Amino acid sequence: TAKINVAIDGPAGAGKSTVARKVAETLGYIYVDTGAMYRTVTLKALREGADLDDAKALAGLAERTDIRLVPEPGGQKVIMDGEDVTEPIRTKEVTSFVSKVAAVPDIRNVLVRLQRDIADRRGVVMDGRDIGTNVLPDAEVKVFMTASVRIRAERRWLELKEKDPEATVEGLMEAIAARDKSDSERATSPLKQADDAVLLDTSHLTADEAAERIVRLCRQAL
Ligand code: C5P
């Protein structure tokens, strides 16, 4: 049977990755977390002590980085130049710098090319910020997932509280709002709902409910 592409965009913490993974699992598709790619380049830049204001140097660094997303049960492993960086790309430090790195147009060019290659044979569920608007404008199903900042921060806090006892909902609200702001206001491919995307507010939905709605949209499009 024919396969379609599914684009899921939205702000930080809306539940995109959890939901996208469930949708991919249900359809037997490949899940592609594009945020992980921007995080990987950010991790490398921080490790190499790269100047985050030097766009040329950052783009070169992105070109030289081998990024692989390896699907595994219940998630995906991220491999950078042969090293498993699944955990290190989720640190607070990477999270606080990633929006700055992701705003560099040449970095986006490198990663978008990689994303389009992966989606070429269709059958992918891809999540990010600019998938429906820029990476896969011809995706058959496009969803823009949101939730209030407070609810997104509360979800993050539940995930984080064991690892980071210092985390507070208020602190996370601030960090999330700051990231949303820079992702929405950047010049290149800002976070924005595509004209033909379906808005899905997950504030009062479980991940299973949200996934179910998206799967239904996919079955209609198939
Ligand atoms: O999805 P996640 O929160 O892991 O993404 C981390 C950051 O990567 C985002 O805040 C954004 O700056 C950047 N990003 C992007 N375009 C995408 C995916 C992520 O600019 N398609």
JSON list of C-alpha atoms and ligand atoms in Angstrom, two decimals:
[
{"chain": "A", "resi": 1, "resn": "THR", "atom": "CA", "xyz": [0.00, 0.00, 0.00]},
{"chain": "A", "resi": 2, "resn": "ALA", "atom": "CA", "xyz": [1.07, 3.58, -0.59]},
{"chain": "A", "resi": 3, "resn": "LYS", "atom": "CA", "xyz": [2.74, 5.41, 2.25]},
{"chain": "A", "resi": 4, "resn": "ILE", "atom": "CA", "xyz": [2.31, 9.00, 3.25]},
{"chain": "A", "resi": 5, "resn": "ASN", "atom": "CA", "xyz": [4.43, 11.50, 5.14]},
{"chain": "A", "resi": 6, "resn": "VAL", "atom": "CA", "xyz": [3.25, 13.02, 8.39]},
{"chain": "A", "resi": 7, "resn": "ALA", "atom": "CA", "xyz": [4.56, 16.39, 9.63]},
{"chain": "A", "resi": 8, "resn": "ILE", "atom": "CA", "xyz": [4.15, 17.29, 13.30]},
{"chain": "A", "resi": 9, "resn": "ASP", "atom": "CA", "xyz": [5.23, 20.74, 14.40]},
{"chain": "A", "resi": 10, "resn": "GLY", "atom": "CA", "xyz": [4.75, 22.82, 17.50]},
{"chain": "A", "resi": 11, "resn": "PRO", "atom": "CA", "xyz": [6.44, 24.55, 20.41]},
{"chain": "A", "resi": 12, "resn": "ALA", "atom": "CA", "xyz": [8.70, 22.94, 23.02]},
{"chain": "A", "resi": 13, "resn": "GLY", "atom": "CA", "xyz": [7.04, 20.41, 25.30]},
{"chain": "A", "resi": 14, "resn": "ALA", "atom": "CA", "xyz": [3.74, 20.07, 23.45]},
{"chain": "A", "resi": 15, "resn": "GLY", "atom": "CA", "xyz": [4.25, 16.30, 23.44]},
{"chain": "A", "resi": 16, "resn": "LYS", "atom": "CA", "xyz": [5.29, 16.02, 19.81]},
{"chain": "A", "resi": 17, "resn": "SER", "atom": "CA", "xyz": [7.91, 13.32, 20.22]},
{"chain": "A", "resi": 18, "resn": "THR", "atom": "CA", "xyz": [5.83, 11.04, 22.43]},
{"chain": "A", "resi": 19, "resn": "VAL", "atom": "CA", "xyz": [2.83, 11.36, 20.15]},
{"chain": "A", "resi": 20, "resn": "ALA", "atom": "CA", "xyz": [4.79, 11.16, 16.89]},
{"chain": "A", "resi": 21, "resn": "ARG", "atom": "CA", "xyz": [6.47, 7.98, 18.11]},
{"chain": "A", "resi": 22, "resn": "LYS", "atom": "CA", "xyz": [3.11, 6.38, 18.89]},
{"chain": "A", "resi": 23, "resn": "VAL", "atom": "CA", "xyz": [1.73, 7.37, 15.49]},
{"chain": "A", "resi": 24, "resn": "ALA", "atom": "CA", "xyz": [4.77, 5.90, 13.74]},
{"chain": "A", "resi": 25, "resn": "GLU", "atom": "CA", "xyz": [4.46, 2.70, 15.74]},
{"chain": "A", "resi": 26, "resn": "THR", "atom": "CA", "xyz": [0.77, 2.31, 14.89]},
{"chain": "A", "resi": 27, "resn": "LEU", "atom": "CA", "xyz": [1.33, 2.88, 11.18]},
{"chain": "A", "resi": 28, "resn": "GLY", "atom": "CA", "xyz": [4.60, 0.96, 10.97]},
{"chain": "A", "resi": 29, "resn": "TYR", "atom": "CA", "xyz": [6.36, 4.13, 9.85]},
{"chain": "A", "resi": 30, "resn": "ILE", "atom": "CA", "xyz": [9.74, 5.60, 10.71]},
{"chain": "A", "resi": 31, "resn": "TYR", "atom": "CA", "xyz": [9.83, 8.29, 13.39]},
{"chain": "A", "resi": 32, "resn": "VAL", "atom": "CA", "xyz": [12.26, 11.16, 12.75]},
{"chain": "A", "resi": 33, "resn": "ASP", "atom": "CA", "xyz": [13.02, 13.61, 15.58]},
{"chain": "A", "resi": 34, "resn": "THR", "atom": "CA", "xyz": [14.54, 16.64, 13.84]},
{"chain": "A", "resi": 35, "resn": "GLY", "atom": "CA", "xyz": [15.07, 18.47, 17.13]},
{"chain": "A", "resi": 36, "resn": "ALA", "atom": "CA", "xyz": [17.58, 15.73, 17.99]},
{"chain": "A", "resi": 37, "resn": "MET", "atom": "CA", "xyz": [19.60, 16.74, 14.92]},
{"chain": "A", "resi": 38, "resn": "TYR", "atom": "CA", "xyz": [19.81, 20.39, 15.99]},
{"chain": "A", "resi": 39, "resn": "ARG", "atom": "CA", "xyz": [20.69, 19.23, 19.49]},
{"chain": "A", "resi": 40, "resn": "THR", "atom": "CA", "xyz": [23.47, 17.01, 18.14]},
{"chain": "A", "resi": 41, "resn": "VAL", "atom": "CA", "xyz": [25.10, 19.87, 16.24]},
{"chain": "A", "resi": 42, "resn": "THR", "atom": "CA", "xyz": [24.76, 22.04, 19.36]},
{"chain": "A", "resi": 43, "resn": "LEU", "atom": "CA", "xyz": [26.44, 19.39, 21.52]},
{"chain": "A", "resi": 44, "resn": "LYS", "atom": "CA", "xyz": [29.34, 19.16, 19.10]},
{"chain": "A", "resi": 45, "resn": "ALA", "atom": "CA", "xyz": [29.71, 22.95, 18.94]},
{"chain": "A", "resi": 46, "resn": "LEU", "atom": "CA", "xyz": [29.78, 23.18, 22.74]},
{"chain": "A", "resi": 47, "resn": "ARG", "atom": "CA", "xyz": [32.31, 20.35, 23.05]},
{"chain": "A", "resi": 48, "resn": "GLU", "atom": "CA", "xyz": [34.58, 21.90, 20.46]},
{"chain": "A", "resi": 49, "resn": "GLY", "atom": "CA", "xyz": [34.26, 25.30, 22.07]},
{"chain": "A", "resi": 50, "resn": "ALA", "atom": "CA", "xyz": [33.04, 26.71, 18.76]},
{"chain": "A", "resi": 51, "resn": "ASP", "atom": "CA", "xyz": [32.12, 30.38, 18.60]},
{"chain": "A", "resi": 52, "resn": "LEU", "atom": "CA", "xyz": [28.31, 30.32, 18.55]},
{"chain": "A", "resi": 53, "resn": "ASP", "atom": "CA", "xyz": [28.27, 33.67, 16.79]},
{"chain": "A", "resi": 54, "resn": "ASP", "atom": "CA", "xyz": [30.38, 32.39, 13.89]},
{"chain": "A", "resi": 55, "resn": "ALA", "atom": "CA", "xyz": [27.79, 31.09, 11.41]},
{"chain": "A", "resi": 56, "resn": "LYS", "atom": "CA", "xyz": [30.42, 29.91, 8.90]},
{"chain": "A", "resi": 57, "resn": "ALA", "atom": "CA", "xyz": [32.29, 27.84, 11.47]},
{"chain": "A", "resi": 58, "resn": "LEU", "atom": "CA", "xyz": [29.04, 26.34, 12.77]},
{"chain": "A", "resi": 59, "resn": "ALA", "atom": "CA", "xyz": [27.89, 25.37, 9.28]},
{"chain": "A", "resi": 60, "resn": "GLY", "atom": "CA", "xyz": [31.25, 23.71, 8.62]},
{"chain": "A", "resi": 61, "resn": "LEU", "atom": "CA", "xyz": [30.90, 21.83, 11.86]},
{"chain": "A", "resi": 62, "resn": "ALA", "atom": "CA", "xyz": [27.42, 20.63, 10.83]},
{"chain": "A", "resi": 63, "resn": "GLU", "atom": "CA", "xyz": [28.79, 19.46, 7.45]},
{"chain": "A", "resi": 64, "resn": "ARG", "atom": "CA", "xyz": [31.49, 17.43, 9.20]},
{"chain": "A", "resi": 65, "resn": "THR", "atom": "CA", "xyz": [29.09, 15.72, 11.60]},
{"chain": "A", "resi": 66, "resn": "ASP", "atom": "CA", "xyz": [27.69, 12.29, 10.87]},
{"chain": "A", "resi": 67, "resn": "ILE", "atom": "CA", "xyz": [24.25, 12.12, 12.47]},
{"chain": "A", "resi": 68, "resn": "ARG", "atom": "CA", "xyz": [22.24, 8.91, 12.58]},
{"chain": "A", "resi": 69, "resn": "LEU", "atom": "CA", "xyz": [18.85, 8.33, 14.11]},
{"chain": "A", "resi": 70, "resn": "VAL", "atom": "CA", "xyz": [18.52, 4.66, 14.88]},
{"chain": "A", "resi": 71, "resn": "PRO", "atom": "CA", "xyz": [14.98, 3.49, 15.62]},
{"chain": "A", "resi": 72, "resn": "GLU", "atom": "CA", "xyz": [14.65, 1.22, 18.62]},
{"chain": "A", "resi": 73, "resn": "PRO", "atom": "CA", "xyz": [11.70, -0.10, 20.59]},
{"chain": "A", "resi": 74, "resn": "GLY", "atom": "CA", "xyz": [10.11, 2.75, 22.49]},
{"chain": "A", "resi": 75, "resn": "GLY", "atom": "CA", "xyz": [12.31, 5.42, 21.02]},
{"chain": "A", "resi": 76, "resn": "GLN", "atom": "CA", "xyz": [15.33, 6.17, 18.97]},
{"chain": "A", "resi": 77, "resn": "LYS", "atom": "CA", "xyz": [19.06, 6.28, 19.52]},
{"chain": "A", "resi": 78, "resn": "VAL", "atom": "CA", "xyz": [21.06, 9.25, 18.29]},
{"chain": "A", "resi": 79, "resn": "ILE", "atom": "CA", "xyz": [24.55, 8.50, 17.02]},
{"chain": "A", "resi": 80, "resn": "MET", "atom": "CA", "xyz": [27.02, 11.32, 16.41]},
{"chain": "A", "resi": 81, "resn": "ASP", "atom": "CA", "xyz": [30.22, 10.33, 14.59]},
{"chain": "A", "resi": 82, "resn": "GLY", "atom": "CA", "xyz": [29.78, 6.82, 15.92]},
{"chain": "A", "resi": 83, "resn": "GLU", "atom": "CA", "xyz": [29.11, 7.86, 19.52]},
{"chain": "A", "resi": 84, "resn": "ASP", "atom": "CA", "xyz": [25.77, 7.30, 21.26]},
{"chain": "A", "resi": 85, "resn": "VAL", "atom": "CA", "xyz": [24.70, 10.82, 22.29]},
{"chain": "A", "resi": 86, "resn": "THR", "atom": "CA", "xyz": [21.06, 10.03, 23.08]},
{"chain": "A", "resi": 87, "resn": "GLU", "atom": "CA", "xyz": [21.48, 11.25, 26.67]},
{"chain": "A", "resi": 88, "resn": "PRO", "atom": "CA", "xyz": [24.02, 14.09, 26.32]},
{"chain": "A", "resi": 89, "resn": "ILE", "atom": "CA", "xyz": [21.89, 15.96, 23.77]},
{"chain": "A", "resi": 90, "resn": "ARG", "atom": "CA", "xyz": [19.16, 16.36, 26.43]},
{"chain": "A", "resi": 91, "resn": "THR", "atom": "CA", "xyz": [21.20, 18.28, 29.02]},
{"chain": "A", "resi": 92, "resn": "LYS", "atom": "CA", "xyz": [20.10, 21.69, 30.22]},
{"chain": "A", "resi": 93, "resn": "GLU", "atom": "CA", "xyz": [23.16, 23.23, 28.62]},
{"chain": "A", "resi": 94, "resn": "VAL", "atom": "CA", "xyz": [22.39, 21.88, 25.14]},
{"chain": "A", "resi": 95, "resn": "THR", "atom": "CA", "xyz": [18.73, 22.82, 25.58]},
{"chain": "A", "resi": 96, "resn": "SER", "atom": "CA", "xyz": [19.62, 26.39, 26.43]},
{"chain": "A", "resi": 97, "resn": "PHE", "atom": "CA", "xyz": [21.86, 26.89, 23.38]},
{"chain": "A", "resi": 98, "resn": "VAL", "atom": "CA", "xyz": [20.04, 24.89, 20.73]},
{"chain": "A", "resi": 99, "resn": "SER", "atom": "CA", "xyz": [17.72, 27.69, 19.54]},
{"chain": "A", "resi": 100, "resn": "LYS", "atom": "CA", "xyz": [20.70, 29.91, 18.84]},
{"chain": "A", "resi": 101, "resn": "VAL", "atom": "CA", "xyz": [22.41, 27.24, 16.76]},
{"chain": "A", "resi": 102, "resn": "ALA", "atom": "CA", "xyz": [19.15, 26.34, 14.99]},
{"chain": "A", "resi": 103, "resn": "ALA", "atom": "CA", "xyz": [18.73, 29.95, 13.87]},
{"chain": "A", "resi": 104, "resn": "VAL", "atom": "CA", "xyz": [21.82, 29.75, 11.63]},
{"chain": "A", "resi": 105, "resn": "PRO", "atom": "CA", "xyz": [20.55, 29.37, 8.04]},
{"chain": "A", "resi": 106, "resn": "ASP", "atom": "CA", "xyz": [23.53, 27.33, 6.80]},
{"chain": "A", "resi": 107, "resn": "ILE", "atom": "CA", "xyz": [23.06, 24.82, 9.60]},
{"chain": "A", "resi": 108, "resn": "ARG", "atom": "CA", "xyz": [19.42, 24.49, 8.67]},
{"chain": "A", "resi": 109, "resn": "ASN", "atom": "CA", "xyz": [20.35, 23.87, 5.04]},
{"chain": "A", "resi": 110, "resn": "VAL", "atom": "CA", "xyz": [22.59, 20.97, 5.99]},
{"chain": "A", "resi": 111, "resn": "LEU", "atom": "CA", "xyz": [20.03, 19.36, 8.30]},
{"chain": "A", "resi": 112, "resn": "VAL", "atom": "CA", "xyz": [17.01, 19.97, 6.08]},
{"chain": "A", "resi": 113, "resn": "ARG", "atom": "CA", "xyz": [18.78, 18.20, 3.22]},
{"chain": "A", "resi": 114, "resn": "LEU", "atom": "CA", "xyz": [19.32, 15.20, 5.50]},
{"chain": "A", "resi": 115, "resn": "GLN", "atom": "CA", "xyz": [15.67, 15.28, 6.64]},
{"chain": "A", "resi": 116, "resn": "ARG", "atom": "CA", "xyz": [14.35, 15.38, 3.08]},
{"chain": "A", "resi": 117, "resn": "ASP", "atom": "CA", "xyz": [16.56, 12.44, 2.10]},
{"chain": "A", "resi": 118, "resn": "ILE", "atom": "CA", "xyz": [15.14, 10.37, 4.95]},
{"chain": "A", "resi": 119, "resn": "ALA", "atom": "CA", "xyz": [11.55, 11.26, 3.94]},
{"chain": "A", "resi": 120, "resn": "ASP", "atom": "CA", "xyz": [12.13, 10.61, 0.25]},
{"chain": "A", "resi": 121, "resn": "ARG", "atom": "CA", "xyz": [10.64, 7.12, 0.21]},
{"chain": "A", "resi": 122, "resn": "ARG", "atom": "CA", "xyz": [7.70, 8.28, 2.35]},
{"chain": "A", "resi": 123, "resn": "GLY", "atom": "CA", "xyz": [6.37, 6.48, 5.40]},
{"chain": "A", "resi": 124, "resn": "VAL", "atom": "CA", "xyz": [7.88, 8.87, 7.94]},
{"chain": "A", "resi": 125, "resn": "VAL", "atom": "CA", "xyz": [6.43, 10.71, 10.88]},
{"chain": "A", "resi": 126, "resn": "MET", "atom": "CA", "xyz": [8.69, 13.72, 11.35]},
{"chain": "A", "resi": 127, "resn": "ASP", "atom": "CA", "xyz": [8.48, 16.19, 14.19]},
{"chain": "A", "resi": 128, "resn": "GLY", "atom": "CA", "xyz": [10.06, 19.62, 14.56]},
{"chain": "A", "resi": 129, "resn": "ARG", "atom": "CA", "xyz": [9.30, 23.29, 14.05]},
{"chain": "A", "resi": 130, "resn": "ASP", "atom": "CA", "xyz": [9.33, 23.78, 10.26]},
{"chain": "A", "resi": 131, "resn": "ILE", "atom": "CA", "xyz": [8.41, 20.37, 8.86]},
{"chain": "A", "resi": 132, "resn": "GLY", "atom": "CA", "xyz": [4.99, 21.32, 7.46]},
{"chain": "A", "resi": 133, "resn": "THR", "atom": "CA", "xyz": [6.07, 24.78, 6.35]},
{"chain": "A", "resi": 134, "resn": "ASN", "atom": "CA", "xyz": [9.50, 24.08, 4.90]},
{"chain": "A", "resi": 135, "resn": "VAL", "atom": "CA", "xyz": [11.00, 20.59, 5.11]},
{"chain": "A", "resi": 136, "resn": "LEU", "atom": "CA", "xyz": [8.07, 18.56, 3.76]},
{"chain": "A", "resi": 137, "resn": "PRO", "atom": "CA", "xyz": [5.55, 21.05, 2.32]},
{"chain": "A", "resi": 138, "resn": "ASP", "atom": "CA", "xyz": [3.89, 18.16, 0.46]},
{"chain": "A", "resi": 139, "resn": "ALA", "atom": "CA", "xyz": [3.33, 15.98, 3.54]},
{"chain": "A", "resi": 140, "resn": "GLU", "atom": "CA", "xyz": [-0.14, 14.44, 3.28]},
{"chain": "A", "resi": 141, "resn": "VAL", "atom": "CA", "xyz": [-0.91, 15.02, 6.96]},
{"chain": "A", "resi": 142, "resn": "LYS", "atom": "CA", "xyz": [0.25, 18.10, 8.85]},
{"chain": "A", "resi": 143, "resn": "VAL", "atom": "CA", "xyz": [-0.45, 18.69, 12.50]},
{"chain": "A", "resi": 144, "resn": "PHE", "atom": "CA", "xyz": [0.42, 21.70, 14.64]},
{"chain": "A", "resi": 145, "resn": "MET", "atom": "CA", "xyz": [0.48, 20.58, 18.28]},
{"chain": "A", "resi": 146, "resn": "THR", "atom": "CA", "xyz": [0.18, 23.06, 21.09]},
{"chain": "A", "resi": 147, "resn": "ALA", "atom": "CA", "xyz": [-0.64, 23.22, 24.79]},
{"chain": "A", "resi": 148, "resn": "SER", "atom": "CA", "xyz": [-0.53, 26.05, 27.28]},
{"chain": "A", "resi": 149, "resn": "VAL", "atom": "CA", "xyz": [2.94, 27.02, 28.56]},
{"chain": "A", "resi": 150, "resn": "ARG", "atom": "CA", "xyz": [1.97, 25.95, 32.08]},
{"chain": "A", "resi": 151, "resn": "ILE", "atom": "CA", "xyz": [0.85, 22.51, 30.99]},
{"chain": "A", "resi": 152, "resn": "ARG", "atom": "CA", "xyz": [3.95, 22.03, 28.86]},
{"chain": "A", "resi": 153, "resn": "ALA", "atom": "CA", "xyz": [6.15, 23.04, 31.80]},
{"chain": "A", "resi": 154, "resn": "GLU", "atom": "CA", "xyz": [4.28, 20.70, 34.14]},
{"chain": "A", "resi": 155, "resn": "ARG", "atom": "CA", "xyz": [4.81, 17.78, 31.76]},
{"chain": "A", "resi": 156, "resn": "ARG", "atom": "CA", "xyz": [8.51, 18.59, 31.47]},
{"chain": "A", "resi": 157, "resn": "TRP", "atom": "CA", "xyz": [8.77, 18.81, 35.24]},
{"chain": "A", "resi": 158, "resn": "LEU", "atom": "CA", "xyz": [7.25, 15.36, 35.68]},
{"chain": "A", "resi": 159, "resn": "GLU", "atom": "CA", "xyz": [9.86, 13.98, 33.27]},
{"chain": "A", "resi": 160, "resn": "LEU", "atom": "CA", "xyz": [12.72, 15.87, 34.88]},
{"chain": "A", "resi": 161, "resn": "LYS", "atom": "CA", "xyz": [12.10, 15.87, 38.60]},
{"chain": "A", "resi": 162, "resn": "GLU", "atom": "CA", "xyz": [14.04, 12.66, 39.31]},
{"chain": "A", "resi": 163, "resn": "LYS", "atom": "CA", "xyz": [17.05, 13.69, 37.27]},
{"chain": "A", "resi": 164, "resn": "ASP", "atom": "CA", "xyz": [16.99, 17.33, 38.29]},
{"chain": "A", "resi": 165, "resn": "PRO", "atom": "CA", "xyz": [15.51, 17.91, 41.76]},
{"chain": "A", "resi": 166, "resn": "GLU", "atom": "CA", "xyz": [16.16, 21.65, 41.38]},
{"chain": "A", "resi": 167, "resn": "ALA", "atom": "CA", "xyz": [13.76, 21.97, 38.46]},
{"chain": "A", "resi": 168, "resn": "THR", "atom": "CA", "xyz": [10.60, 23.97, 39.13]},
{"chain": "A", "resi": 169, "resn": "VAL", "atom": "CA", "xyz": [7.49, 24.46, 37.02]},
{"chain": "A", "resi": 170, "resn": "GLU", "atom": "CA", "xyz": [8.04, 28.24, 37.10]},
{"chain": "A", "resi": 171, "resn": "GLY", "atom": "CA", "xyz": [11.66, 27.90, 35.96]},
{"chain": "A", "resi": 172, "resn": "LEU", "atom": "CA", "xyz": [10.65, 25.55, 33.18]},
{"chain": "A", "resi": 173, "resn": "MET", "atom": "CA", "xyz": [7.87, 27.91, 32.09]},
{"chain": "A", "resi": 174, "resn": "GLU", "atom": "CA", "xyz": [10.45, 30.64, 31.65]},
{"chain": "A", "resi": 175, "resn": "ALA", "atom": "CA", "xyz": [12.87, 28.43, 29.73]},
{"chain": "A", "resi": 176, "resn": "ILE", "atom": "CA", "xyz": [10.12, 27.10, 27.47]},
{"chain": "A", "resi": 177, "resn": "ALA", "atom": "CA", "xyz": [8.72, 30.56, 26.78]},
{"chain": "A", "resi": 178, "resn": "ALA", "atom": "CA", "xyz": [12.20, 31.84, 25.92]},
{"chain": "A", "resi": 179, "resn": "ARG", "atom": "CA", "xyz": [12.80, 28.97, 23.49]},
{"chain": "A", "resi": 180, "resn": "ASP", "atom": "CA", "xyz": [9.37, 29.44, 21.87]},
{"chain": "A", "resi": 181, "resn": "LYS", "atom": "CA", "xyz": [10.10, 33.12, 21.45]},
{"chain": "A", "resi": 182, "resn": "SER", "atom": "CA", "xyz": [13.42, 32.66, 19.71]},
{"chain": "A", "resi": 183, "resn": "ASP", "atom": "CA", "xyz": [12.08, 29.78, 17.57]},
{"chain": "A", "resi": 184, "resn": "SER", "atom": "CA", "xyz": [9.07, 31.87, 16.48]},
{"chain": "A", "resi": 185, "resn": "GLU", "atom": "CA", "xyz": [10.92, 35.10, 15.86]},
{"chain": "A", "resi": 186, "resn": "ARG", "atom": "CA", "xyz": [13.94, 33.87, 13.92]},
{"chain": "A", "resi": 187, "resn": "ALA", "atom": "CA", "xyz": [14.23, 34.94, 10.28]},
{"chain": "A", "resi": 188, "resn": "THR", "atom": "CA", "xyz": [14.76, 31.50, 8.73]},
{"chain": "A", "resi": 189, "resn": "SER", "atom": "CA", "xyz": [11.92, 28.95, 8.91]},
{"chain": "A", "resi": 190, "resn": "PRO", "atom": "CA", "xyz": [10.39, 30.19, 12.16]},
{"chain": "A", "resi": 191, "resn": "LEU", "atom": "CA", "xyz": [8.01, 28.08, 14.20]},
{"chain": "A", "resi": 192, "resn": "LYS", "atom": "CA", "xyz": [4.62, 28.69, 12.61]},
{"chain": "A", "resi": 193, "resn": "GLN", "atom": "CA", "xyz": [1.50, 26.71, 11.82]},
{"chain": "A", "resi": 194, "resn": "ALA", "atom": "CA", "xyz": [1.32, 25.80, 8.10]},
{"chain": "A", "resi": 195, "resn": "ASP", "atom": "CA", "xyz": [-1.83, 27.06, 6.37]},
{"chain": "A", "resi": 196, "resn": "ASP", "atom": "CA", "xyz": [-2.91, 23.49, 5.70]},
{"chain": "A", "resi": 197, "resn": "ALA", "atom": "CA", "xyz": [-2.00, 22.06, 9.11]},
{"chain": "A", "resi": 198, "resn": "VAL", "atom": "CA", "xyz": [-4.58, 20.80, 11.58]},
{"chain": "A", "resi": 199, "resn": "LEU", "atom": "CA", "xyz": [-4.31, 22.51, 14.97]},
{"chain": "A", "resi": 200, "resn": "LEU", "atom": "CA", "xyz": [-4.25, 20.03, 17.84]},
{"chain": "A", "resi": 201, "resn": "ASP", "atom": "CA", "xyz": [-4.34, 21.48, 21.35]},
{"chain": "A", "resi": 202, "resn": "THR", "atom": "CA", "xyz": [-3.15, 18.70, 23.65]},
{"chain": "A", "resi": 203, "resn": "SER", "atom": "CA", "xyz": [-3.70, 20.61, 26.91]},
{"chain": "A", "resi": 204, "resn": "HIS", "atom": "CA", "xyz": [-6.49, 18.24, 27.89]},
{"chain": "A", "resi": 205, "resn": "LEU", "atom": "CA", "xyz": [-5.56, 15.15, 25.89]},
{"chain": "A", "resi": 206, "resn": "THR", "atom": "CA", "xyz": [-3.43, 12.20, 26.86]},
{"chain": "A", "resi": 207, "resn": "ALA", "atom": "CA", "xyz": [-0.65, 11.18, 24.48]},
{"chain": "A", "resi": 208, "resn": "ASP", "atom": "CA", "xyz": [-2.72, 8.17, 23.41]},
{"chain": "A", "resi": 209, "resn": "GLU", "atom": "CA", "xyz": [-5.72, 10.37, 22.61]},
{"chain": "A", "resi": 210, "resn": "ALA", "atom": "CA", "xyz": [-3.61, 12.80, 20.60]},
{"chain": "A", "resi": 211, "resn": "ALA", "atom": "CA", "xyz": [-1.96, 9.94, 18.71]},
{"chain": "A", "resi": 212, "resn": "GLU", "atom": "CA", "xyz": [-5.34, 8.40, 17.98]},
{"chain": "A", "resi": 213, "resn": "ARG", "atom": "CA", "xyz": [-6.58, 11.63, 16.40]},
{"chain": "A", "resi": 214, "resn": "ILE", "atom": "CA", "xyz": [-3.54, 11.87, 14.19]},
{"chain": "A", "resi": 215, "resn": "VAL", "atom": "CA", "xyz": [-3.78, 8.23, 13.14]},
{"chain": "A", "resi": 216, "resn": "ARG", "atom": "CA", "xyz": [-7.37, 8.90, 12.16]},
{"chain": "A", "resi": 217, "resn": "LEU", "atom": "CA", "xyz": [-6.24, 11.80, 9.95]},
{"chain": "A", "resi": 218, "resn": "CYS", "atom": "CA", "xyz": [-3.64, 9.52, 8.39]},
{"chain": "A", "resi": 219, "resn": "ARG", "atom": "CA", "xyz": [-6.17, 6.79, 7.62]},
{"chain": "A", "resi": 220, "resn": "GLN", "atom": "CA", "xyz": [-8.37, 9.39, 5.92]},
{"chain": "A", "resi": 221, "resn": "ALA", "atom": "CA", "xyz": [-5.42, 10.53, 3.81]},
{"chain": "A", "resi": 222, "resn": "LEU", "atom": "CA", "xyz": [-4.29, 7.01, 2.84]},
{"chain": "B", "resi": 1, "resn": "C5P", "atom": "O1", "xyz": [12.16, 19.33, 19.48]},
{"chain": "B", "resi": 1, "resn": "C5P", "atom": "P1", "xyz": [13.24, 19.84, 20.43]},
{"chain": "B", "resi": 1, "resn": "C5P", "atom": "O2", "xyz": [12.67, 20.63, 21.55]},
{"chain": "B", "resi": 1, "resn": "C5P", "atom": "O3", "xyz": [14.18, 18.78, 20.86]},
{"chain": "B", "resi": 1, "resn": "C5P", "atom": "O4", "xyz": [14.08, 20.84, 19.51]},
{"chain": "B", "resi": 1, "resn": "C5P", "atom": "C1", "xyz": [15.18, 21.55, 20.03]},
{"chain": "B", "resi": 1, "resn": "C5P", "atom": "C2", "xyz": [15.37, 22.87, 19.28]},
{"chain": "B", "resi": 1, "resn": "C5P", "atom": "O5", "xyz": [15.79, 22.59, 17.93]},
{"chain": "B", "resi": 1, "resn": "C5P", "atom": "C3", "xyz": [14.15, 23.75, 19.11]},
{"chain": "B", "resi": 1, "resn": "C5P", "atom": "O6", "xyz": [13.94, 24.59, 20.24]},
{"chain": "B", "resi": 1, "resn": "C5P", "atom": "C4", "xyz": [14.50, 24.57, 17.88]},
{"chain": "B", "resi": 1, "resn": "C5P", "atom": "O7", "xyz": [15.34, 25.64, 18.20]},
{"chain": "B", "resi": 1, "resn": "C5P", "atom": "C5", "xyz": [15.31, 23.58, 17.05]},
{"chain": "B", "resi": 1, "resn": "C5P", "atom": "N1", "xyz": [14.53, 22.95, 15.98]},
{"chain": "B", "resi": 1, "resn": "C5P", "atom": "C6", "xyz": [14.34, 23.65, 14.82]},
{"chain": "B", "resi": 1, "resn": "C5P", "atom": "N2", "xyz": [13.72, 23.08, 13.76]},
{"chain": "B", "resi": 1, "resn": "C5P", "atom": "C7", "xyz": [13.25, 21.81, 13.85]},
{"chain": "B", "resi": 1, "resn": "C5P", "atom": "C8", "xyz": [13.41, 21.08, 15.04]},
{"chain": "B", "resi": 1, "resn": "C5P", "atom": "C9", "xyz": [14.03, 21.69, 16.11]},
{"chain": "B", "resi": 1, "resn": "C5P", "atom": "O8", "xyz": [14.75, 24.80, 14.72]},
{"chain": "B", "resi": 1, "resn": "C5P", "atom": "N3", "xyz": [12.67, 21.26, 12.78]}
]
